[in-house]
Coordinates of N, CA and C and ligand atoms in Angstrom, one line a residue:
M5 N -82.2 58.1 21.8 CA -81.3 57.0 21.2 C -80.1 56.7 22.2
G6 N -79.9 55.6 22.3 CA -78.9 55.2 23.3 C -77.4 55.7 22.7
G7 N -76.5 55.7 23.6 CA -75.1 56.0 23.1 C -74.5 54.7 22.5
K8 N -73.4 55.0 21.8 CA -72.7 53.8 21.0 C -71.5 53.4 22.1
F9 N -71.3 52.0 21.9 CA -70.2 51.4 23.0 C -69.0 50.9 22.0
I10 N -68.1 51.7 22.1 CA -66.8 51.6 21.2 C -65.6 51.0 22.1
V11 N -65.1 49.9 21.6 CA -63.9 49.2 22.4 C -62.7 49.4 21.5
I12 N -61.6 49.8 22.2 CA -60.3 49.9 21.4 C -59.4 48.9 22.0
E13 N -58.8 48.1 21.1 CA -57.9 47.0 21.8 C -56.6 47.1 21.0
G14 N -55.6 46.3 21.5 CA -54.3 46.3 21.1 C -53.3 45.9 22.1
L15 N -52.1 45.6 21.5 CA -51.0 45.2 22.4 C -50.7 46.4 23.4
D16 N -50.1 46.0 24.5 CA -49.3 47.1 25.2 C -48.4 47.8 24.3
G17 N -48.3 49.0 24.2 CA -47.5 49.7 23.2 C -48.1 50.0 21.8
S18 N -49.3 49.7 21.6 CA -50.1 49.8 20.2 C -50.5 51.1 20.2
G19 N -50.5 52.0 21.1 CA -50.9 53.4 20.9 C -52.4 53.6 21.6
K20 N -53.0 52.7 22.2 CA -54.5 52.8 22.6 C -54.6 54.0 23.2
G21 N -53.9 54.3 24.2 CA -54.2 55.7 25.1 C -54.2 56.8 24.2
T22 N -53.3 56.9 23.2 CA -53.3 58.0 22.2 C -54.6 58.1 21.4
Q23 N -54.9 57.0 20.9 CA -56.0 56.9 20.1 C -57.3 57.1 20.7
T24 N -57.3 56.6 21.8 CA -58.6 56.7 22.5 C -58.9 58.3 22.9
A25 N -57.9 58.9 23.2 CA -58.1 60.4 23.5 C -58.3 61.1 22.2
M26 N -57.7 60.8 21.0 CA -57.9 61.4 19.9 C -59.3 61.3 19.3
L27 N -59.8 59.9 19.5 CA -61.1 59.7 19.1 C -62.2 60.4 20.0
E28 N -61.9 60.5 21.3 CA -62.8 61.2 22.2 C -62.9 62.6 21.6
Q29 N -61.8 63.4 21.4 CA -61.7 64.7 20.9 C -62.4 64.8 19.6
S30 N -62.3 64.0 18.7 CA -63.0 64.0 17.4 C -64.5 64.0 17.6
L31 N -64.9 62.9 18.5 CA -66.4 62.9 18.6 C -66.9 64.1 19.4
K32 N -66.2 64.6 20.3 CA -66.7 65.7 21.0 C -67.0 66.9 20.0
E33 N -65.9 67.1 19.2 CA -66.1 68.3 18.3 C -67.3 68.0 17.3
R34 N -67.8 66.7 17.2 CA -69.1 66.6 16.3 C -70.3 66.6 17.2
G35 N -70.2 67.2 18.6 CA -71.3 67.3 19.4 C -71.6 66.0 20.0
I36 N -70.9 64.9 20.0 CA -71.3 63.6 20.6 C -70.8 63.5 22.1
K37 N -71.8 63.2 22.9 CA -71.3 63.2 24.2 C -70.6 61.9 24.6
T38 N -69.4 61.8 25.1 CA -68.6 60.7 25.5 C -68.2 60.5 26.6
H39 N -67.7 59.3 27.0 CA -67.1 59.1 28.4 C -66.0 57.9 28.0
L40 N -64.9 58.3 28.6 CA -63.7 57.3 28.5 C -63.6 56.5 29.8
T41 N -63.5 55.2 29.3 CA -63.2 54.2 30.5 C -62.3 53.2 30.1
C42 N -61.7 52.3 31.1 CA -60.9 51.3 30.7 C -61.0 50.0 31.6
E43 N -60.4 48.9 31.1 CA -60.3 47.7 32.1 C -58.7 47.3 32.1
P44 N -58.3 47.1 33.1 CA -59.0 46.9 34.4 C -59.6 48.2 35.0
T45 N -60.8 48.1 35.6 CA -61.5 49.3 36.1 C -60.9 50.0 37.4
Q46 N -61.6 51.0 37.9 CA -61.3 51.7 39.0 C -62.0 51.0 40.1
Y47 N -62.8 50.0 40.0 CA -63.6 49.4 41.0 C -62.7 48.6 41.8
A48 N -63.3 47.8 42.9 CA -62.5 47.0 43.7 C -61.8 45.8 43.0
T49 N -62.7 45.2 42.0 CA -61.9 44.1 41.3 C -60.8 44.6 40.6
G50 N -60.9 45.7 39.9 CA -59.7 46.4 39.1 C -58.6 46.4 39.9
G51 N -58.6 46.8 41.2 CA -57.5 47.1 42.1 C -56.8 45.7 42.4
L52 N -57.5 44.6 42.5 CA -57.0 43.4 42.7 C -56.3 42.9 41.5
I53 N -56.8 43.3 40.4 CA -56.1 42.9 38.9 C -54.8 43.7 38.9
R54 N -54.8 45.0 39.1 CA -53.5 45.9 39.1 C -52.5 45.5 40.0
D55 N -52.9 45.0 41.3 CA -51.8 44.4 42.1 C -51.1 43.3 41.5
A56 N -51.8 42.3 40.9 CA -51.3 41.3 40.4 C -50.6 41.5 39.2
L57 N -50.9 42.5 38.4 CA -50.2 42.9 37.1 C -49.0 43.4 37.6
A58 N -48.9 44.1 38.6 CA -47.5 44.8 39.0 C -46.8 43.8 39.8
G59 N -47.2 42.5 40.0 CA -46.4 41.6 40.8 C -46.5 41.8 42.2
L60 N -47.5 42.5 42.8 CA -47.6 42.7 44.2 C -48.3 41.6 45.0
S61 N -49.2 40.8 44.0 CA -49.8 39.6 44.7 C -49.7 38.6 43.6
S62 N -49.8 37.4 43.9 CA -49.7 36.3 43.0 C -51.0 35.6 42.8
R63 N -51.4 35.5 41.5 CA -52.7 34.9 41.3 C -52.5 33.9 40.2
T64 N -53.2 32.9 40.1 CA -53.1 31.8 39.1 C -53.8 32.4 37.8
P65 N -53.3 32.0 36.5 CA -54.0 32.4 35.4 C -55.4 32.3 35.5
H66 N -56.0 31.1 35.9 CA -57.6 30.9 35.9 C -58.2 32.1 36.7
E67 N -57.4 32.2 37.9 CA -57.9 33.3 38.9 C -58.1 34.6 38.3
M68 N -56.8 34.9 37.5 CA -56.9 36.3 36.8 C -58.1 36.3 35.8
A69 N -58.3 35.3 35.1 CA -59.4 35.3 34.2 C -60.6 35.6 34.7
G70 N -60.9 35.0 36.0 CA -62.1 35.1 36.8 C -62.3 36.5 37.3
L71 N -61.2 37.1 37.7 CA -61.2 38.4 38.2 C -61.5 39.4 36.9
F72 N -61.0 39.3 35.9 CA -61.2 40.0 34.6 C -62.8 40.0 34.4
L73 N -63.3 38.8 34.5 CA -64.7 38.6 34.2 C -65.6 39.2 35.2
A74 N -65.1 39.2 36.4 CA -66.1 39.9 37.5 C -65.9 41.4 37.3
D75 N -64.7 41.8 37.0 CA -64.4 43.3 36.8 C -65.2 43.7 35.6
R76 N -65.4 42.9 34.6 CA -66.2 43.5 33.4 C -67.7 43.6 33.9
I77 N -68.1 42.5 34.5 CA -69.6 42.5 35.0 C -69.8 43.9 35.6
A78 N -68.9 44.1 36.8 CA -69.0 45.4 37.5 C -69.1 46.6 36.6
H79 N -68.2 46.5 35.6 CA -67.9 47.7 34.7 C -69.4 47.9 33.9
C80 N -70.0 46.9 33.5 CA -71.2 46.9 32.9 C -72.3 47.3 33.6
E81 N -72.4 46.8 34.8 CA -73.6 46.9 35.5 C -73.5 48.0 36.6
N82 N -72.5 48.6 37.0 CA -72.5 49.5 38.0 C -73.5 50.7 37.8
P83 N -74.6 50.9 38.8 CA -75.7 51.7 38.5 C -75.3 53.2 38.3
K84 N -74.2 53.5 38.8 CA -73.9 55.0 38.8 C -73.1 55.4 37.4
D85 N -72.1 54.7 37.3 CA -71.1 55.2 36.0 C -70.8 53.9 35.3
G86 N -71.5 52.8 35.4 CA -71.3 51.6 34.5 C -71.6 52.0 33.1
I87 N -71.2 50.9 32.2 CA -71.3 51.1 30.8 C -72.9 51.2 30.3
K88 N -73.7 50.4 31.0 CA -75.2 50.3 30.6 C -75.7 51.5 31.1
A89 N -75.4 52.2 32.1 CA -76.1 53.3 32.7 C -75.8 54.5 31.8
L90 N -74.4 54.5 31.4 CA -74.1 55.6 30.6 C -74.8 55.6 29.1
L91 N -74.8 54.3 28.6 CA -75.3 54.2 27.3 C -76.8 54.6 27.2
S92 N -77.4 54.2 28.4 CA -78.9 54.5 28.2 C -79.3 56.0 28.6
R93 N -78.1 56.8 29.1 CA -78.3 58.2 29.1 C -77.7 58.9 27.7
G94 N -77.7 58.2 26.6 CA -77.2 58.6 25.3 C -75.8 58.9 25.2
I95 N -75.0 58.5 26.2 CA -73.4 58.8 26.2 C -72.8 57.8 25.4
T96 N -71.9 58.1 24.5 CA -71.0 57.2 23.8 C -69.8 56.8 24.9
V97 N -69.7 55.4 25.0 CA -68.7 54.9 25.8 C -67.3 54.5 25.1
I98 N -66.3 54.9 25.3 CA -65.1 54.5 24.6 C -64.2 53.8 25.7
C99 N -64.1 52.4 25.4 CA -63.5 51.6 26.4 C -62.0 51.1 25.8
D100 N -61.2 51.4 26.8 CA -59.8 50.9 26.4 C -59.7 49.6 27.0
R101 N -59.7 48.6 26.0 CA -59.8 47.0 26.4 C -61.1 46.6 27.0
Y102 N -61.5 45.2 26.6 CA -62.5 44.7 26.9 C -62.5 43.2 26.8
Y103 N -63.4 42.4 26.4 CA -63.1 41.0 26.5 C -62.1 40.4 25.4
F104 N -62.0 41.2 24.4 CA -60.9 40.6 23.5 C -59.7 40.6 24.1
S105 N -59.4 41.3 25.1 CA -58.0 41.4 25.9 C -58.0 40.0 26.7
T106 N -59.2 39.7 27.2 CA -59.1 38.5 28.1 C -58.8 37.3 27.1
L107 N -59.4 37.4 25.9 CA -59.3 36.1 25.0 C -57.7 36.1 24.5
A108 N -57.3 37.2 24.4 CA -55.8 37.2 23.9 C -54.7 37.1 25.0
Y109 N -54.9 37.8 26.0 CA -53.9 37.7 27.2 C -54.1 36.3 27.9
Q110 N -55.4 36.1 28.5 CA -55.4 34.8 29.3 C -55.5 33.7 28.4
G111 N -56.2 34.0 27.1 CA -56.1 32.8 26.1 C -54.7 32.4 25.8
A112 N -53.9 33.3 25.8 CA -52.4 32.8 25.5 C -51.9 32.0 26.6
E113 N -52.5 32.0 27.7 CA -51.9 31.3 28.9 C -52.8 29.9 29.2
I114 N -53.9 30.0 29.0 CA -54.8 28.9 29.4 C -55.8 28.4 28.3
G115 N -55.8 29.1 27.2 CA -56.8 28.7 26.2 C -58.0 29.7 26.3
Y116 N -58.7 29.8 25.3 CA -59.9 30.8 25.5 C -61.4 30.2 25.3
D117 N -61.4 28.9 25.2 CA -62.7 28.3 24.7 C -63.8 28.7 25.9
W118 N -63.5 28.4 27.2 CA -64.4 28.6 28.2 C -64.5 30.1 28.4
L119 N -63.4 30.8 28.3 CA -63.5 32.3 28.5 C -64.4 33.0 27.4
M120 N -64.4 32.5 26.1 CA -65.1 33.0 25.2 C -66.6 32.7 25.5
A121 N -66.9 31.4 25.9 CA -68.3 31.1 26.3 C -68.7 32.0 27.4
A122 N -67.8 32.1 28.4 CA -68.3 32.8 29.7 C -68.6 34.4 29.2
N123 N -67.6 34.9 28.5 CA -67.8 36.4 28.2 C -68.9 36.6 27.2
L124 N -69.0 35.8 26.2 CA -70.1 36.0 25.2 C -71.4 35.6 25.7
S125 N -71.7 34.7 26.7 CA -72.9 34.2 27.0 C -73.5 34.8 28.3
C126 N -72.6 35.6 29.1 CA -72.9 36.2 30.2 C -74.0 37.4 29.9
P127 N -75.3 37.3 30.5 CA -76.1 38.3 30.1 C -75.9 39.7 30.6
A128 N -75.1 39.8 31.6 CA -74.6 41.0 32.1 C -73.4 41.8 31.3
I129 N -72.8 41.1 30.4 CA -71.6 41.6 29.6 C -72.3 42.0 28.3
L130 N -72.1 43.2 27.9 CA -72.6 43.9 26.9 C -71.8 43.6 25.5
K131 N -72.4 43.5 24.5 CA -71.6 43.4 23.2 C -71.3 44.7 22.7
P132 N -70.1 45.1 22.3 CA -69.7 46.5 21.8 C -70.3 46.7 20.4
D133 N -70.5 48.1 20.1 CA -71.1 48.1 18.7 C -69.9 48.2 17.8
I134 N -68.6 48.4 18.1 CA -67.5 48.2 17.4 C -66.3 47.9 18.2
C135 N -65.4 47.0 17.6 CA -64.2 46.9 18.3 C -63.0 47.2 17.3
I136 N -62.2 48.3 17.7 CA -61.2 48.6 16.9 C -59.8 48.0 17.3
F137 N -59.2 47.2 16.6 CA -57.9 46.6 17.0 C -56.9 47.4 16.2
L138 N -56.0 48.1 17.2 CA -54.8 48.7 16.7 C -53.8 47.8 16.5
D139 N -53.3 47.3 15.3 CA -52.4 46.3 15.0 C -51.0 46.9 14.9
V140 N -50.1 46.3 15.7 CA -48.6 46.6 15.5 C -47.7 45.5 15.5
P141 N -46.7 45.3 14.7 CA -45.9 44.2 14.9 C -45.2 44.0 16.4
T142 N -45.0 42.8 16.8 CA -44.5 42.6 18.1 C -43.3 43.4 18.4
S143 N -42.4 43.6 17.4 CA -41.1 44.3 17.7 C -41.4 45.9 18.0
E144 N -42.4 46.4 17.3 CA -42.7 47.7 17.5 C -43.5 47.9 18.8
A145 N -44.2 46.9 19.3 CA -44.9 47.0 20.5 C -43.9 47.0 21.7
D146 N -42.9 46.3 21.6 CA -41.8 46.1 22.4 C -40.9 47.2 22.5
R147 N -40.5 48.0 21.4 CA -39.7 49.1 21.3 C -40.5 50.2 22.1
R148 N -41.8 50.3 21.9 CA -42.6 51.5 22.4 C -42.9 51.4 23.9
I149 N -42.9 50.1 24.3 CA -43.0 49.8 25.9 C -41.7 50.3 26.5
A150 N -40.5 49.8 25.8 CA -39.2 50.2 26.3 C -38.9 51.7 26.4
L151 N -39.5 52.3 25.3 CA -39.4 53.8 25.5 C -40.2 54.4 26.6
G152 N -41.4 54.0 26.8 CA -42.3 54.7 27.6 C -42.3 54.3 29.0
R153 N -41.6 53.2 29.5 CA -41.8 52.7 30.9 C -40.4 52.5 31.5
S154 N -40.3 52.7 33.0 CA -39.3 52.3 33.6 C -39.3 50.9 34.1
S155 N -40.7 50.5 34.5 CA -40.7 49.1 34.7 C -41.9 48.5 33.9
R156 N -41.8 47.2 33.9 CA -42.7 46.5 32.9 C -43.6 45.5 33.8
E157 N -44.9 45.5 33.3 CA -45.9 44.7 34.0 C -45.7 43.2 33.6
I158 N -46.4 42.2 34.2 CA -46.0 40.9 33.9 C -46.3 40.4 32.5
F159 N -47.1 41.1 31.7 CA -47.3 40.6 30.3 C -46.4 41.4 29.3
E160 N -45.6 42.3 29.9 CA -44.9 43.1 28.9 C -43.4 42.7 28.7
N161 N -43.3 41.4 28.2 CA -42.0 40.9 27.6 C -42.3 40.3 26.2
A162 N -41.1 40.3 25.4 CA -41.3 40.1 24.0 C -42.0 38.8 23.6
E163 N -41.6 37.7 24.5 CA -42.2 36.5 24.1 C -43.6 36.4 24.4
T164 N -44.1 36.9 25.6 CA -45.5 37.0 25.8 C -46.3 37.9 24.9
I165 N -45.7 38.9 24.4 CA -46.3 39.9 23.5 C -46.5 39.2 22.1
E166 N -45.6 38.4 21.7 CA -45.7 37.7 20.4 C -46.9 36.7 20.6
K167 N -47.0 35.9 21.6 CA -48.2 35.0 21.9 C -49.5 35.6 21.9
V168 N -49.3 36.8 22.6 CA -50.7 37.6 22.7 C -51.2 38.1 21.3
R169 N -50.2 38.7 20.5 CA -50.7 39.2 19.3 C -51.3 38.0 18.4
K170 N -50.8 36.8 18.5 CA -51.3 35.7 17.6 C -52.8 35.3 18.2
K171 N -53.0 35.4 19.5 CA -54.2 35.0 20.1 C -55.2 36.0 19.7
Y172 N -54.8 37.4 19.7 CA -55.6 38.4 19.3 C -56.2 38.1 18.0
L173 N -55.3 37.9 17.1 CA -55.8 37.8 15.6 C -56.5 36.6 15.5
E174 N -56.3 35.5 16.3 CA -56.9 34.3 16.0 C -58.5 34.5 16.5
A175 N -58.4 35.1 17.8 CA -59.9 35.3 18.4 C -60.6 36.3 17.5
L176 N -60.1 37.4 17.1 CA -60.9 38.4 16.2 C -61.3 37.7 14.9
G177 N -60.5 36.7 14.5 CA -61.0 36.0 13.2 C -62.2 35.2 13.4
L178 N -62.2 34.5 14.7 CA -63.3 33.8 15.2 C -64.6 34.5 15.4
L179 N -64.4 35.8 15.9 CA -65.6 36.6 16.2 C -66.1 37.7 15.1
E180 N -65.3 37.4 14.0 CA -65.5 38.3 12.7 C -67.1 38.3 12.3
K181 N -67.6 37.2 12.4 CA -69.1 37.0 12.0 C -70.1 37.6 12.7
T182 N -69.8 37.7 14.2 CA -70.8 38.0 15.1 C -70.4 39.5 15.6
H183 N -69.3 40.0 15.3 CA -68.9 41.2 15.8 C -68.7 42.3 14.7
N184 N -68.6 43.5 15.0 CA -68.3 44.7 14.0 C -66.7 44.9 14.5
I185 N -65.9 44.5 13.6 CA -64.3 44.5 14.0 C -63.7 45.4 13.0
A186 N -62.9 46.5 13.3 CA -62.0 47.1 12.4 C -60.6 46.9 12.7
L187 N -59.8 46.3 11.8 CA -58.3 46.1 12.2 C -57.6 47.1 11.5
I188 N -56.9 47.9 12.3 CA -56.3 49.1 11.8 C -54.8 49.0 11.9
N189 N -53.9 49.3 10.9 CA -52.5 49.3 11.0 C -52.1 50.5 11.9
A190 N -51.5 50.2 13.1 CA -51.1 51.2 14.0 C -49.7 51.6 14.1
A191 N -49.0 51.0 13.1 CA -47.6 51.3 13.0 C -47.3 52.4 12.2
R192 N -48.1 53.6 12.3 CA -47.9 54.7 11.5 C -48.1 55.9 12.4
R193 N -48.1 57.0 11.7 CA -48.2 58.3 12.6 C -49.5 58.3 13.3
P194 N -49.4 58.8 14.6 CA -50.7 58.9 15.3 C -51.9 59.5 14.5
E195 N -51.6 60.6 13.7 CA -52.6 61.2 12.9 C -53.4 60.4 11.9
E196 N -52.4 59.7 11.1 CA -52.9 58.7 10.3 C -53.9 57.7 10.9
V197 N -53.4 57.1 12.0 CA -54.1 56.1 12.5 C -55.4 56.5 13.0
A198 N -55.4 57.8 13.6 CA -56.7 58.5 14.2 C -57.7 58.6 13.1
E199 N -57.3 59.1 11.9 CA -58.1 59.2 10.7 C -59.0 57.9 10.4
D200 N -58.1 56.7 10.4 CA -58.8 55.4 10.1 C -59.7 55.1 11.2
V201 N -59.3 55.4 12.5 CA -60.2 54.9 13.6 C -61.6 55.8 13.5
L202 N -61.5 57.2 13.3 CA -62.6 57.9 13.2 C -63.5 57.5 12.0
A203 N -62.8 57.1 10.9 CA -63.7 56.7 9.6 C -64.3 55.3 10.0
A204 N -63.8 54.4 10.9 CA -64.5 53.1 11.1 C -65.7 53.6 12.1
V205 N -65.6 54.5 13.0 CA -66.5 54.8 13.9 C -67.8 55.6 13.5
L206 N -67.5 56.4 12.6 CA -68.6 57.4 12.1 C -69.9 56.8 11.5
P207 N -69.7 55.6 10.8 CA -70.9 55.0 10.3 C -71.9 54.6 11.5
L208 N -71.4 54.6 12.6 CA -72.2 54.1 13.7 C -73.3 55.1 14.0
Y209 N -72.8 56.5 13.5 CA -73.7 57.6 13.6 C -74.4 58.2 12.5
G210 N -74.4 57.1 11.5 CA -74.9 57.5 10.3 C -74.1 58.5 9.4
E211 N -72.9 58.7 9.8 CA -72.0 59.5 9.0 C -70.8 58.7 8.4
S212 N -70.2 59.4 7.3 CA -69.0 58.6 6.7 C -68.0 59.4 6.4
Ligands
TYD307 P1 -52.7 48.6 31.9 O1 -51.2 49.1 32.2 O2 -53.6 49.1 32.9 O3 -53.2 49.1 30.6 P2 -52.6 49.3 29.2 O4 -51.2 48.6 29.1 O5 -53.7 49.1 28.2 O6 -52.3 50.7 29.1 O7 -52.6 47.1 31.8 C1 -53.6 46.3 31.5 C2 -53.0 45.0 31.4 O8 -54.0 43.9 31.7 C3 -52.4 44.7 30.1 O9 -51.2 44.0 30.0 C4 -53.5 43.5 29.5 C5 -53.9 43.0 30.7 N1 -55.3 42.6 30.5 C6 -55.5 41.0 30.5 O10 -54.7 40.3 30.7 N2 -56.9 40.6 30.4 C7 -57.9 41.5 30.3 O11 -59.1 41.0 30.2 C8 -57.8 43.0 30.2 C9 -58.8 43.9 30.2 C10 -56.4 43.4 30.4

């Protein structure tokens, strides 16, 4: 049996990192083989993106959208440790951000019609078995970013965060019929959120 492809999404400051790690631990305890990954990736395309996010290079929003698309294709297709290769070895892939992030972040800047078409119709880009959206109010995301960072990336300001949250919810609404999406209130204690995340994921393995 192939592995499951689990995507965790949310605003910067929504607790994705913590929840991703907690989910991996819970699945491991159940004897499920897992691999954690994220976007932007560690591949060359991911490096170009991170430089732009940090403000080290300047890229237009369309160029960024194209880079995220290319990075996602590399992420799916890399023969050694790409998502497809891992799934075919029976490994569950937990991915911190995927095309829902493109729809929300780039969608907030340049609209997402073409991005939705490009990401959903590209034969190289896999559809996840589940997308977990960790929802926090904008003010909470902003507060957590302020607590955790000395410097902010280009998308980490209150005005952008608000726009991005709106786009996330709008895009997830549009994808509801074709995707398995779990919207989870992440403005709670990490243990409570983790419990809901696990409950959303276990049915993929025939458990509840
Ligand atoms: P990073 O600091 O690497 O991750 P995180 O904040 O999740 O710990 O930043 C990733 C940034 O890239 C984040 O601000 C969202 C943005 N992003 C996009 O704009 N589009 C995308 O398609 C993806 C995957 C990320």
